[in-house]
Every structure is written in structure tokens, then in C-alpha cells.
mmCIF file of C-alpha atoms and ligand atoms in Angstrom:
data_model
loop_
_atom_site.group_PDB
_atom_site.id
_atom_site.type_symbol
_atom_site.label_atom_id
_atom_site.label_comp_id
_atom_site.label_asym_id
_atom_site.label_seq_id
_atom_site.Cartn_x
_atom_site.Cartn_y
_atom_site.Cartn_z
ATOM 1 C CA MET A 32 13.132 10.965 16.506
ATOM 2 C CA ILE A 33 10.246 9.989 14.200
ATOM 3 C CA ASN A 34 7.232 12.307 14.351
ATOM 4 C CA VAL A 35 3.981 10.415 13.868
ATOM 5 C CA GLY A 36 0.530 11.884 13.221
ATOM 6 C CA VAL A 37 -2.515 9.849 14.281
ATOM 7 C CA ILE A 38 -5.891 10.186 12.512
ATOM 8 C CA GLY A 39 -8.806 8.963 14.657
ATOM 9 C CA VAL A 40 -8.246 8.569 18.378
ATOM 10 C CA GLY A 41 -11.015 6.221 19.474
ATOM 11 C CA ALA A 42 -10.332 2.868 21.127
ATOM 12 C CA ILE A 43 -7.417 1.599 19.080
ATOM 13 C CA GLY A 44 -6.107 5.050 18.107
ATOM 14 C CA ARG A 45 -5.650 5.930 21.763
ATOM 15 C CA ASP A 46 -3.998 2.588 22.431
ATOM 16 C CA HIS A 47 -1.521 3.226 19.587
ATOM 17 C CA VAL A 48 -0.860 6.767 20.898
ATOM 18 C CA ARG A 49 -0.022 5.213 24.287
ATOM 19 C CA ARG A 50 2.213 2.645 22.593
ATOM 20 C CA LEU A 51 4.013 5.272 20.483
ATOM 21 C CA THR A 52 4.483 7.492 23.537
ATOM 22 C CA HIS A 53 5.260 5.113 26.391
ATOM 23 C CA VAL A 54 6.314 1.763 24.936
ATOM 24 C CA LEU A 55 8.406 2.401 21.835
ATOM 25 C CA ALA A 56 11.676 4.334 21.599
ATOM 26 C CA GLY A 57 12.727 6.877 18.974
ATOM 27 C CA VAL A 58 9.223 8.032 18.179
ATOM 28 C CA ARG A 59 6.761 10.664 19.387
ATOM 29 C CA VAL A 60 3.202 11.551 18.473
ATOM 30 C CA SER A 61 3.514 15.077 17.065
ATOM 31 C CA ALA A 62 -0.048 15.590 15.801
ATOM 32 C CA VAL A 63 -3.490 14.123 16.352
ATOM 33 C CA THR A 64 -6.838 14.626 14.670
ATOM 34 C CA ASP A 65 -10.357 13.258 15.013
ATOM 35 C CA VAL A 66 -13.768 14.333 13.687
ATOM 36 C CA ASP A 67 -14.450 14.793 17.391
ATOM 37 C CA LEU A 68 -11.994 17.656 17.939
ATOM 38 C CA ASP A 69 -12.573 17.685 21.702
ATOM 39 C CA ARG A 70 -11.439 14.091 21.807
ATOM 40 C CA ALA A 71 -8.416 14.938 19.651
ATOM 41 C CA GLY A 72 -7.583 17.836 21.982
ATOM 42 C CA ALA A 73 -7.787 15.661 25.080
ATOM 43 C CA VAL A 74 -5.509 12.985 23.600
ATOM 44 C CA ALA A 75 -3.050 15.527 22.157
ATOM 45 C CA GLY A 76 -2.896 17.361 25.472
ATOM 46 C CA GLY A 77 -1.920 14.176 27.272
ATOM 47 C CA VAL A 78 1.129 13.573 25.071
ATOM 48 C CA GLY A 79 2.220 17.085 24.102
ATOM 49 C CA ALA A 80 1.069 16.767 20.477
ATOM 50 C CA GLY A 81 -0.575 19.387 18.274
ATOM 51 C CA VAL A 82 -4.154 19.097 16.999
ATOM 52 C CA ALA A 83 -4.831 19.168 13.267
ATOM 53 C CA ARG A 84 -8.336 20.187 12.184
ATOM 54 C CA THR A 85 -8.564 17.503 9.506
ATOM 55 C CA GLY A 86 -6.776 14.399 8.343
ATOM 56 C CA ALA A 87 -5.657 16.222 5.200
ATOM 57 C CA GLU A 88 -4.094 18.984 7.294
ATOM 58 C CA LEU A 89 -2.305 16.415 9.478
ATOM 59 C CA ILE A 90 -0.873 14.574 6.463
ATOM 60 C CA ALA A 91 0.366 17.832 4.898
ATOM 61 C CA ASP A 92 1.999 18.986 8.163
ATOM 62 C CA PRO A 93 5.795 19.081 7.659
ATOM 63 C CA GLY A 94 6.087 18.155 11.361
ATOM 64 C CA VAL A 95 4.566 14.741 10.573
ATOM 65 C CA ASP A 96 7.014 12.184 9.143
ATOM 66 C CA ALA A 97 4.656 9.206 9.119
ATOM 67 C CA VAL A 98 0.903 8.699 9.471
ATOM 68 C CA VAL A 99 -1.203 6.259 11.495
ATOM 69 C CA VAL A 100 -4.819 5.836 10.318
ATOM 70 C CA THR A 101 -7.155 4.568 13.045
ATOM 71 C CA SER A 102 -10.412 6.257 12.067
ATOM 72 C CA TRP A 103 -13.521 4.332 10.955
ATOM 73 C CA GLY A 104 -12.880 1.888 8.137
ATOM 74 C CA ALA A 105 -14.934 3.809 5.563
ATOM 75 C CA THR A 106 -12.553 6.778 5.900
ATOM 76 C CA HIS A 107 -9.275 4.894 5.533
ATOM 77 C CA ALA A 108 -8.833 4.994 1.735
ATOM 78 C CA GLU A 109 -8.960 8.799 1.530
ATOM 79 C CA TYR A 110 -6.183 9.186 4.120
ATOM 80 C CA VAL A 111 -4.020 6.367 2.794
ATOM 81 C CA LEU A 112 -4.177 7.825 -0.736
ATOM 82 C CA ALA A 113 -3.330 11.296 0.593
ATOM 83 C CA ALA A 114 -0.327 9.913 2.514
ATOM 84 C CA ILE A 115 0.957 8.127 -0.603
ATOM 85 C CA ALA A 116 0.512 11.333 -2.623
ATOM 86 C CA ALA A 117 2.518 13.195 0.044
ATOM 87 C CA GLY A 118 5.226 10.510 -0.062
ATOM 88 C CA LYS A 119 4.766 9.635 3.637
ATOM 89 C CA PRO A 120 4.789 6.142 5.189
ATOM 90 C CA VAL A 121 1.335 5.192 6.422
ATOM 91 C CA PHE A 122 0.272 2.543 8.907
ATOM 92 C CA CYS A 123 -3.436 1.806 8.378
ATOM 93 C CA GLU A 124 -5.525 -0.271 10.739
ATOM 94 C CA LYS A 125 -7.596 -2.915 9.017
ATOM 95 C CA PRO A 126 -9.544 -2.629 6.791
ATOM 96 C CA LEU A 127 -7.260 -0.960 4.265
ATOM 97 C CA ALA A 128 -10.437 0.431 2.686
ATOM 98 C CA ALA A 129 -14.151 -0.219 2.866
ATOM 99 C CA THR A 130 -14.340 -1.742 -0.627
ATOM 100 C CA SER A 131 -12.031 -3.880 -2.724
ATOM 101 C CA ALA A 132 -12.277 -1.218 -5.473
ATOM 102 C CA ASP A 133 -10.840 1.374 -3.082
ATOM 103 C CA CYS A 134 -8.102 -1.095 -2.058
ATOM 104 C CA SER A 135 -7.348 -1.574 -5.734
ATOM 105 C CA ALA A 136 -7.008 2.209 -6.180
ATOM 106 C CA ILE A 137 -4.437 2.173 -3.355
ATOM 107 C CA LEU A 138 -2.485 -0.556 -5.173
ATOM 108 C CA ASP A 139 -2.536 1.608 -8.316
ATOM 109 C CA ALA A 140 -1.258 4.604 -6.350
ATOM 110 C CA GLU A 141 1.679 2.659 -4.905
ATOM 111 C CA VAL A 142 2.478 1.043 -8.241
ATOM 112 C CA GLY A 143 2.377 4.519 -9.827
ATOM 113 C CA ALA A 144 4.760 5.816 -7.153
ATOM 114 C CA GLY A 145 7.035 2.822 -7.753
ATOM 115 C CA ARG A 146 7.301 1.880 -4.070
ATOM 116 C CA ARG A 147 5.346 0.721 -1.040
ATOM 117 C CA PHE A 148 4.267 3.256 1.573
ATOM 118 C CA VAL A 149 1.517 1.269 3.282
ATOM 119 C CA GLN A 150 1.516 -1.237 6.134
ATOM 120 C CA VAL A 151 -1.845 -2.716 7.160
ATOM 121 C CA GLY A 152 -2.602 -3.534 10.803
ATOM 122 C CA PHE A 153 -2.864 -7.305 10.606
ATOM 123 C CA MET A 154 -1.049 -7.597 13.929
ATOM 124 C CA ARG A 155 -1.572 -11.324 14.383
ATOM 125 C CA ARG A 156 1.375 -11.887 12.040
ATOM 126 C CA TYR A 157 3.544 -10.497 14.875
ATOM 127 C CA ASP A 158 2.075 -12.657 17.638
ATOM 128 C CA PRO A 159 4.815 -14.981 18.977
ATOM 129 C CA ALA A 160 2.493 -18.005 19.079
ATOM 130 C CA TYR A 161 1.263 -17.541 15.507
ATOM 131 C CA ARG A 162 4.857 -17.025 14.376
ATOM 132 C CA SER A 163 5.897 -20.368 15.920
ATOM 133 C CA LEU A 164 2.850 -22.024 14.373
ATOM 134 C CA ARG A 165 3.881 -20.708 10.970
ATOM 135 C CA SER A 166 7.544 -21.629 11.289
ATOM 136 C CA THR A 167 6.627 -25.125 12.502
ATOM 137 C CA VAL A 168 4.414 -25.692 9.465
ATOM 138 C CA ALA A 169 6.975 -24.177 7.088
ATOM 139 C CA GLY A 170 9.778 -26.260 8.679
ATOM 140 C CA GLY A 171 8.153 -29.335 7.158
ATOM 141 C CA SER A 172 8.770 -31.731 10.069
ATOM 142 C CA LEU A 173 5.018 -32.416 10.310
ATOM 143 C CA GLY A 174 4.596 -33.078 6.598
ATOM 144 C CA ALA A 175 2.251 -31.180 4.335
ATOM 145 C CA PRO A 176 -0.510 -29.120 5.980
ATOM 146 C CA LEU A 177 -3.988 -30.407 5.146
ATOM 147 C CA LEU A 178 -6.485 -28.625 7.370
ATOM 148 C CA MET A 179 -6.721 -25.817 9.879
ATOM 149 C CA HIS A 180 -9.291 -25.411 12.654
ATOM 150 C CA ALA A 181 -9.603 -21.822 13.866
ATOM 151 C CA ALA A 182 -11.890 -20.097 16.345
ATOM 152 C CA HIS A 183 -12.472 -16.421 17.027
ATOM 153 C CA ARG A 184 -14.539 -16.082 20.202
ATOM 154 C CA ASN A 185 -15.461 -12.719 21.690
ATOM 155 C CA MET A 186 -16.739 -12.327 25.219
ATOM 156 C CA SER A 187 -19.564 -10.203 23.750
ATOM 157 C CA LEU A 188 -19.821 -7.553 21.062
ATOM 158 C CA PRO A 189 -21.097 -3.967 21.241
ATOM 159 C CA ALA A 190 -24.721 -3.263 20.244
ATOM 160 C CA HIS A 191 -23.700 -1.563 16.968
ATOM 161 C CA PHE A 192 -21.936 -4.731 15.767
ATOM 162 C CA THR A 193 -23.894 -6.172 12.821
ATOM 163 C CA GLY A 194 -23.891 -9.702 11.453
ATOM 164 C CA ASP A 195 -21.869 -8.502 8.450
ATOM 165 C CA MET A 196 -19.212 -7.162 10.821
ATOM 166 C CA LEU A 197 -18.530 -10.732 11.950
ATOM 167 C CA ILE A 198 -17.031 -11.054 8.466
ATOM 168 C CA THR A 199 -15.620 -7.541 7.891
ATOM 169 C CA ASP A 200 -14.179 -7.035 11.383
ATOM 170 C CA SER A 201 -13.637 -10.499 12.875
ATOM 171 C CA ALA A 202 -13.144 -13.002 10.036
ATOM 172 C CA VAL A 203 -10.936 -10.548 8.135
ATOM 173 C CA HIS A 204 -8.130 -11.402 10.591
ATOM 174 C CA GLU A 205 -8.641 -15.114 9.907
ATOM 175 C CA PHE A 206 -8.521 -14.536 6.135
ATOM 176 C CA ASP A 207 -5.225 -12.685 6.442
ATOM 177 C CA LEU A 208 -3.840 -15.292 8.837
ATOM 178 C CA ALA A 209 -4.645 -18.191 6.532
ATOM 179 C CA ARG A 210 -3.030 -16.429 3.541
ATOM 180 C CA TRP A 211 0.091 -15.661 5.593
ATOM 181 C CA LEU A 212 0.344 -19.018 7.395
ATOM 182 C CA PHE A 213 0.193 -21.008 4.190
ATOM 183 C CA SER A 214 1.727 -18.417 1.802
ATOM 184 C CA ASP A 215 -1.235 -19.017 -0.455
ATOM 185 C CA GLU A 216 -4.309 -17.187 -1.675
ATOM 186 C CA ILE A 217 -7.888 -18.036 -0.715
ATOM 187 C CA ALA A 218 -9.963 -19.565 -3.495
ATOM 188 C CA ALA A 219 -13.478 -19.703 -2.022
ATOM 189 C CA VAL A 220 -15.536 -19.110 1.103
ATOM 190 C CA THR A 221 -18.698 -20.858 2.326
ATOM 191 C CA ALA A 222 -20.733 -19.678 5.331
ATOM 192 C CA LEU A 223 -22.764 -21.922 7.650
ATOM 193 C CA THR A 224 -25.022 -20.748 10.454
ATOM 194 C CA PRO A 225 -25.585 -23.408 13.125
ATOM 195 C CA ARG A 226 -28.271 -23.211 15.839
ATOM 196 C CA ARG A 227 -28.405 -19.600 17.007
ATOM 197 C CA ASN A 228 -27.025 -18.563 20.361
ATOM 198 C CA ARG A 229 -29.944 -17.564 22.612
ATOM 199 C CA ARG A 230 -28.042 -14.357 23.384
ATOM 200 C CA ALA A 231 -28.085 -13.288 19.719
ATOM 201 C CA SER A 232 -30.884 -11.263 18.125
ATOM 202 C CA ASP A 233 -32.988 -12.842 15.363
ATOM 203 C CA ASP A 234 -30.922 -11.681 12.391
ATOM 204 C CA PHE A 235 -27.501 -12.037 14.018
ATOM 205 C CA PRO A 236 -25.613 -15.135 12.815
ATOM 206 C CA ASP A 237 -23.975 -16.185 16.083
ATOM 207 C CA PRO A 238 -22.281 -18.615 15.832
ATOM 208 C CA LEU A 239 -21.018 -18.449 12.270
ATOM 209 C CA VAL A 240 -18.791 -21.061 10.638
ATOM 210 C CA LEU A 241 -16.761 -20.240 7.541
ATOM 211 C CA LEU A 242 -15.154 -22.848 5.319
ATOM 212 C CA VAL A 243 -12.167 -21.256 3.662
ATOM 213 C CA GLU A 244 -10.630 -23.087 0.714
ATOM 214 C CA MET A 245 -7.015 -22.227 -0.034
ATOM 215 C CA ALA A 246 -5.941 -22.265 -3.696
ATOM 216 C CA GLY A 247 -3.516 -25.123 -2.947
ATOM 217 C CA GLY A 248 -6.264 -27.298 -1.424
ATOM 218 C CA ILE A 249 -5.849 -26.710 2.347
ATOM 219 C CA LEU A 250 -9.249 -26.310 4.033
ATOM 220 C CA VAL A 251 -9.624 -23.906 6.971
ATOM 221 C CA ASP A 252 -12.729 -23.966 9.154
ATOM 222 C CA VAL A 253 -13.302 -20.834 11.194
ATOM 223 C CA GLU A 254 -15.742 -20.628 14.090
ATOM 224 C CA ILE A 255 -16.854 -17.073 14.858
ATOM 225 C CA LEU A 256 -18.612 -16.884 18.219
ATOM 226 C CA ALA A 257 -19.839 -13.434 19.238
ATOM 227 C CA ASN A 258 -21.089 -14.211 22.743
ATOM 228 C CA ALA A 259 -18.588 -16.587 24.283
ATOM 229 C CA ARG A 260 -19.014 -14.907 27.688
ATOM 230 C CA PHE A 261 -15.997 -16.601 29.316
ATOM 231 C CA GLY A 262 -13.364 -14.476 27.553
ATOM 232 C CA TYR A 263 -11.634 -13.620 24.278
ATOM 233 C CA ASP A 264 -10.497 -16.952 22.938
ATOM 234 C CA ILE A 265 -8.451 -17.216 19.759
ATOM 235 C CA ARG A 266 -7.673 -20.747 18.656
ATOM 236 C CA GLY A 267 -5.794 -22.293 15.786
ATOM 237 C CA GLU A 268 -4.656 -25.810 14.993
ATOM 238 C CA VAL A 269 -3.019 -26.937 11.771
ATOM 239 C CA VAL A 270 -3.417 -30.612 10.890
ATOM 240 C CA CYS A 271 -0.514 -31.941 8.839
ATOM 241 C CA GLU A 272 0.262 -35.352 7.370
ATOM 242 C CA ASP A 273 2.526 -36.368 10.256
ATOM 243 C CA GLY A 274 1.209 -34.393 13.221
ATOM 244 C CA THR A 275 -0.561 -31.263 14.330
ATOM 245 C CA VAL A 276 0.525 -27.882 15.686
ATOM 246 C CA ALA A 277 -1.771 -25.644 17.704
ATOM 247 C CA LEU A 278 -1.754 -22.369 19.618
ATOM 248 C CA SER A 279 -1.480 -23.277 23.285
ATOM 249 C CA GLU A 280 -3.668 -21.934 26.058
ATOM 250 C CA SER A 281 -2.726 -18.412 27.147
ATOM 251 C CA ALA A 282 0.846 -17.885 28.292
ATOM 252 C CA GLY A 283 -0.084 -17.095 31.913
ATOM 253 C CA VAL A 284 0.219 -19.376 34.917
ATOM 254 C CA VAL A 285 -1.909 -22.446 35.576
ATOM 255 C CA VAL A 286 -3.302 -22.996 39.078
ATOM 256 C CA LYS A 287 -3.912 -26.583 40.322
ATOM 257 C CA ARG A 288 -6.201 -26.819 43.276
ATOM 258 C CA SER A 289 -8.796 -29.166 44.745
ATOM 259 C CA GLY A 290 -8.595 -31.675 41.918
ATOM 260 C CA SER A 291 -8.766 -29.186 39.048
ATOM 261 C CA TYR A 292 -6.548 -26.787 37.192
ATOM 262 C CA ALA A 293 -7.287 -23.363 35.756
ATOM 263 C CA GLY A 294 -5.584 -20.506 33.962
ATOM 264 C CA PRO A 295 -6.461 -17.017 32.762
ATOM 265 C CA VAL A 296 -8.380 -16.265 29.553
ATOM 266 C CA PRO A 297 -7.787 -12.787 28.052
ATOM 267 C CA THR A 298 -10.763 -10.431 28.099
ATOM 268 C CA ASP A 299 -10.234 -8.759 24.734
ATOM 269 C CA TRP A 300 -7.945 -8.202 21.722
ATOM 270 C CA ARG A 301 -5.920 -5.529 23.520
ATOM 271 C CA GLU A 302 -4.838 -8.026 26.154
ATOM 272 C CA ARG A 303 -4.423 -11.061 23.884
ATOM 273 C CA PHE A 304 -2.424 -9.270 21.212
ATOM 274 C CA ALA A 305 -0.573 -6.602 23.254
ATOM 275 C CA GLU A 306 2.813 -8.075 22.374
ATOM 276 C CA ALA A 307 1.860 -8.391 18.710
ATOM 277 C CA PHE A 308 0.747 -4.738 18.480
ATOM 278 C CA ASP A 309 4.046 -3.594 20.023
ATOM 279 C CA ALA A 310 6.056 -5.786 17.654
ATOM 280 C CA GLU A 311 4.180 -4.690 14.529
ATOM 281 C CA PHE A 312 4.836 -1.030 15.369
ATOM 282 C CA ARG A 313 8.493 -1.724 16.179
ATOM 283 C CA SER A 314 8.886 -3.350 12.779
ATOM 284 C CA TRP A 315 7.043 -0.535 10.978
ATOM 285 C CA LEU A 316 9.050 2.193 12.746
ATOM 286 C CA ASP A 317 12.343 0.450 11.920
ATOM 287 C CA THR A 318 11.495 0.735 8.222
ATOM 288 C CA VAL A 319 10.328 4.348 8.631
ATOM 289 C CA ALA A 320 13.584 5.258 10.397
ATOM 290 C CA ALA A 321 15.607 3.594 7.649
ATOM 291 C CA GLY A 322 13.605 5.298 4.881
ATOM 292 C CA ALA A 323 12.877 1.763 3.637
ATOM 293 C CA GLN A 324 9.671 0.237 2.313
ATOM 294 C CA PRO A 325 7.542 -1.485 4.959
ATOM 295 C CA THR A 326 8.036 -5.225 5.318
ATOM 296 C CA GLY A 327 4.756 -5.978 7.117
ATOM 297 C CA PRO A 328 1.311 -6.692 5.666
ATOM 298 C CA SER A 329 1.121 -4.750 2.413
ATOM 299 C CA ALA A 330 -1.595 -2.980 0.476
ATOM 300 C CA TRP A 331 -1.827 -6.216 -1.541
ATOM 301 C CA ASP A 332 -2.623 -8.086 1.688
ATOM 302 C CA GLY A 333 -5.229 -5.430 2.512
ATOM 303 C CA TYR A 334 -6.703 -5.783 -0.975
ATOM 304 C CA ALA A 335 -6.779 -9.607 -0.864
ATOM 305 C CA ALA A 336 -8.422 -9.537 2.572
ATOM 306 C CA ALA A 337 -11.061 -7.147 1.206
ATOM 307 C CA VAL A 338 -11.861 -9.445 -1.716
ATOM 308 C CA CYS A 339 -12.145 -12.383 0.720
ATOM 309 C CA THR A 340 -14.402 -10.261 2.907
ATOM 310 C CA ASP A 341 -16.636 -9.569 -0.117
ATOM 311 C CA ALA A 342 -16.774 -13.304 -0.804
ATOM 312 C CA GLY A 343 -17.565 -13.975 2.863
ATOM 313 C CA LEU A 344 -20.473 -11.527 2.761
ATOM 314 C CA THR A 345 -21.778 -13.025 -0.488
ATOM 315 C CA ALA A 346 -21.523 -16.494 1.051
ATOM 316 C CA LEU A 347 -23.347 -15.378 4.199
ATOM 317 C CA HIS A 348 -26.169 -13.671 2.315
ATOM 318 C CA SER A 349 -26.612 -16.246 -0.460
ATOM 319 C CA ARG A 350 -25.780 -19.372 1.568
ATOM 320 C CA ALA A 351 -23.778 -20.441 -1.489
ATOM 321 C CA ARG A 352 -20.052 -21.033 -1.953
ATOM 322 C CA ALA A 353 -18.464 -17.784 -3.118
ATOM 323 C CA GLU A 354 -15.283 -17.788 -5.168
ATOM 324 C CA VAL A 355 -12.476 -15.304 -4.600
ATOM 325 C CA THR A 356 -11.121 -13.674 -7.749
ATOM 326 C CA LEU A 357 -8.115 -11.409 -7.336
ATOM 327 C CA ARG A 358 -6.684 -9.017 -9.898
ATOM 328 C CA GLU A 359 -3.216 -9.837 -11.155
ATOM 329 C CA ARG A 360 -0.638 -9.215 -8.445
ATOM 330 C CA PRO A 361 1.576 -6.270 -9.453
ATOM 331 C CA ASP A 362 5.335 -6.954 -9.409
ATOM 332 C CA LEU A 363 5.693 -4.517 -6.487
ATOM 333 C CA TYR A 364 3.980 -7.096 -4.249
ATOM 334 C CA LYS A 365 5.585 -10.275 -5.549
ATOM 335 C CA PRO A 366 7.847 -12.043 -3.038
ATOM 336 C CA ALA A 367 11.503 -11.117 -3.679
HETATM 337 N N1 NAD B 502 -6.207 -4.693 14.532
HETATM 338 C C1 NAD B 502 -7.260 -4.892 15.303
HETATM 339 O O1 NAD B 502 -7.427 -5.944 15.894
HETATM 340 C C2 NAD B 502 -8.254 -3.791 15.502
HETATM 341 C C3 NAD B 502 -8.919 -3.702 16.725
HETATM 342 C C4 NAD B 502 -9.838 -2.655 16.899
HETATM 343 C C5 NAD B 502 -10.094 -1.777 15.829
HETATM 344 N N2 NAD B 502 -9.440 -1.931 14.652
HETATM 345 C C6 NAD B 502 -9.728 -1.023 13.513
HETATM 346 O O2 NAD B 502 -9.342 0.303 13.880
HETATM 347 C C7 NAD B 502 -10.278 1.239 13.338
HETATM 348 C C8 NAD B 502 -10.844 2.080 14.488
HETATM 349 O O3 NAD B 502 -11.537 1.227 15.372
HETATM 350 P P1 NAD B 502 -11.914 1.689 16.866
HETATM 351 O O4 NAD B 502 -12.397 0.470 17.556
HETATM 352 O O5 NAD B 502 -10.808 2.464 17.462
HETATM 353 O O6 NAD B 502 -13.158 2.649 16.562
HETATM 354 P P2 NAD B 502 -13.651 3.885 17.438
HETATM 355 O O7 NAD B 502 -15.029 4.192 16.958
HETATM 356 O O8 NAD B 502 -13.431 3.623 18.883
HETATM 357 O O9 NAD B 502 -12.659 5.076 17.022
HETATM 358 C C9 NAD B 502 -12.628 5.657 15.744
HETATM 359 C C10 NAD B 502 -12.278 7.130 15.902
HETATM 360 O O10 NAD B 502 -12.121 7.701 14.600
HETATM 361 C C11 NAD B 502 -12.779 8.947 14.585
HETATM 362 N N3 NAD B 502 -13.109 9.240 13.200
HETATM 363 C C12 NAD B 502 -14.082 8.684 12.439
HETATM 364 N N4 NAD B 502 -14.045 9.181 11.191
HETATM 365 C C13 NAD B 502 -13.010 10.056 11.148
HETATM 366 C C14 NAD B 502 -12.457 10.861 10.128
HETATM 367 N N5 NAD B 502 -12.963 10.900 8.890
HETATM 368 N N6 NAD B 502 -11.351 11.594 10.425
HETATM 369 C C15 NAD B 502 -10.828 11.582 11.678
HETATM 370 N N7 NAD B 502 -11.335 10.842 12.689
HETATM 371 C C16 NAD B 502 -12.407 10.081 12.429
HETATM 372 C C17 NAD B 502 -13.983 8.773 15.504
HETATM 373 O O11 NAD B 502 -14.490 10.005 15.961
HETATM 374 C C18 NAD B 502 -13.377 7.931 16.625
HETATM 375 O O12 NAD B 502 -12.793 8.730 17.627
HETATM 376 C C19 NAD B 502 -11.315 0.420 12.578
HETATM 377 O O13 NAD B 502 -10.980 0.377 11.234
HETATM 378 C C20 NAD B 502 -11.211 -0.962 13.207
HETATM 379 O O14 NAD B 502 -11.584 -2.000 12.323
HETATM 380 C C21 NAD B 502 -8.498 -2.896 14.470
#
């Protein structure tokens, strides 16, 4: 039985506690913490876990074998570094850290320890549809990939969501996806702001279009739409020399009636990526159980996404093309 400690039990933290308790086998949540200790107590009480007063206390607890970090992004680096120092596997929701410098410090810590401890929560890599998209492109039957059209449409976003968060919280998934789909780094990002949605406030860039240039020349256009209203709609189509491959409409049923047909659209990320979240945790826990290094998105992937995010913000604020410059990739993160 793997004992997991969870730091930060807000929306996604609670969902992961549910997953670790009711969906996955061979694991239990043994400790929980949150700056809101009442919230931590309520969640811990529901699953028979203990409450730690701080993240540091939870990480040091000998009853915690592995750590899940689901607190606010700005707090991630501190906990990830502490878990590495304690020699414990750590699953960190995106972002790995709030700045690329902090991500870089995490790379240094793992390189210093001589092994990987960190998996970053880029769960789309575990989504069955994205996996087929990737294997179809990699299979080569469609010829070389040239372009990708992607869309990230939210029904609506909470009031605290800023324009910058369209890059740091939404587009960050698209950056990671593009790097993983094409096994290539991103070279530059340009941001375009079309006619503003009447539902968006004056300084909120909704919609936002990002042009993402891959180092090998593939161009990815990403539509970010904050107020789609009809549902949570994630789209992706790769255009290759001899054909295209796209995510299909949601996997549910289609109803034909009175001369039209219709199917369900997910309402949010929890629903759309439920299977992917389960699979990413299954994969992470398998490596924890085996005492092996994680095989999922690494600290390098978290770092690269952070540098792309910085470029995206520069592009949005300057309206100029922003180049992505990564540090040299340490051997620890080079493909075997
Ligand atoms: N993979 C995804 O698609 C996905 C989806 C949602 C959220 N996230 C990420 O998960 C993280 C949490 O997001 P959320 O939506 O659950 O936010 P949230 O605000 O609902 O929950 C965060 C929780 O962390 C607690 N917290 C904040 N600072 C803390 C600290 N220093 N120590 C302990 N607890 C602390 C808060 O009190 C709160 O309960 C964010 O980094 C977010 O980007 C990822």
C-alpha cells in the first residue's frame, strides 16, 4: 500500500484525493494539508487521513511515501524542492513552479540527486484520443506533419481569472501538448487578439490566438476562447502531407431526431479528462510502487512549458513575436 500525502485540497486536490481513495488500487491518502486547516480537516476526515499543519511537516512525515502538490502555483516550487531533498516521489500539478528560474532550480536539484523524483500534471498526454493522434502522426502513414489547429474553449471562467492566466493556465497545456505530440521544442510564440467577445471585460483578451512555431518548422495555431458558453471544447487537428488526423467529437452517443443530430459536450476539464487523470496517476503510482523514476512529464517538461509561458506573456504584452530560449537539457532528461 502506497501512502500519499496531498498538499492543497481545493478543486483539483479534492478530485485527486477522491481518485486516490476510490478509483485507484494499492494506494491510500495518509495525510492532507492546506493553508485552510478546516478544509484540510474536512477532507482528511472523509478518507481517514491525518492532517499535517504545513506542507513541510507533511513531506517530512515518515507515514508519507509520496507527495501530491495541488496548492496554488506560486507555492509549488517550495514543496517540490522539499520532496526532492527528502528523497520522496512528487506529483506536482501544473505549473511546476511560478517562474522558469524556479523550474530551473528544480532541474538542478534533481540533477544533483542524480535521479528524477518529479512528475508534472500534464494529464492530456494520457488522454486516449490525444494518444491516438500522436501515434497516428508518429506512424508516418500521413506523411510529415506540417500544421496543427488547436482550440481550448471554456464554458466561462471564474472572475479571478486574468488575461495572463489564459497563457499560464490554459495555453500551458497546449504548449506541453505540442512539444509532446511532435517530440520537438517550441521556438517562438506570437499572440493575436481578434475582435473581443462582448462577454469579456475591456482588458481581457478573449478570444486569444497564439501562433506557436516548433523548432522543426511545424506551425501550431491555438484558439483560446474563455466564454464559449456551450461547453468545454478541446480541439486538435494535425495537417500532414498526405492527410489529416483530428480529435473526434466527444465519445458519448449521438442522437438523430427531426432532421438533425446532436451529442454531448463536456462541461469542464474534470469531465473531459477524467480518464486521462486516472491514467496519469496509475502510471505515476506504478513507478512509485516499483521505486523507479517517473516516466510521465518530467521537470524538464515543466521547465520548458514555463519558458514557453514566459514567451507567451511577452508576446501578449508586446504584440511582438517572442522567441523561446531553453537552457541546455541535462543528460538526466535526454530520451534514452
Ligand atoms: N491539470 C489540470 O488541468 C488542472 C486543472 C485545475 C487546476 N490545476 C492546477 O492545480 C493547482 C490547484 O488548482 P485548484 O483549481 O485546485 O485551486 P484551488 O484554489 O481550488 O485550490 C488550491 C488549494 O491550495 C490551498 N493552498 C494554497 N496555498 C497553499 C500552501 N502554501 N500550502 C497548502 N495549501 C495551500 C488553498 O487553500 C486551496 O485549498 C493549480 O496549480 C492549478 O493550475 C491543474
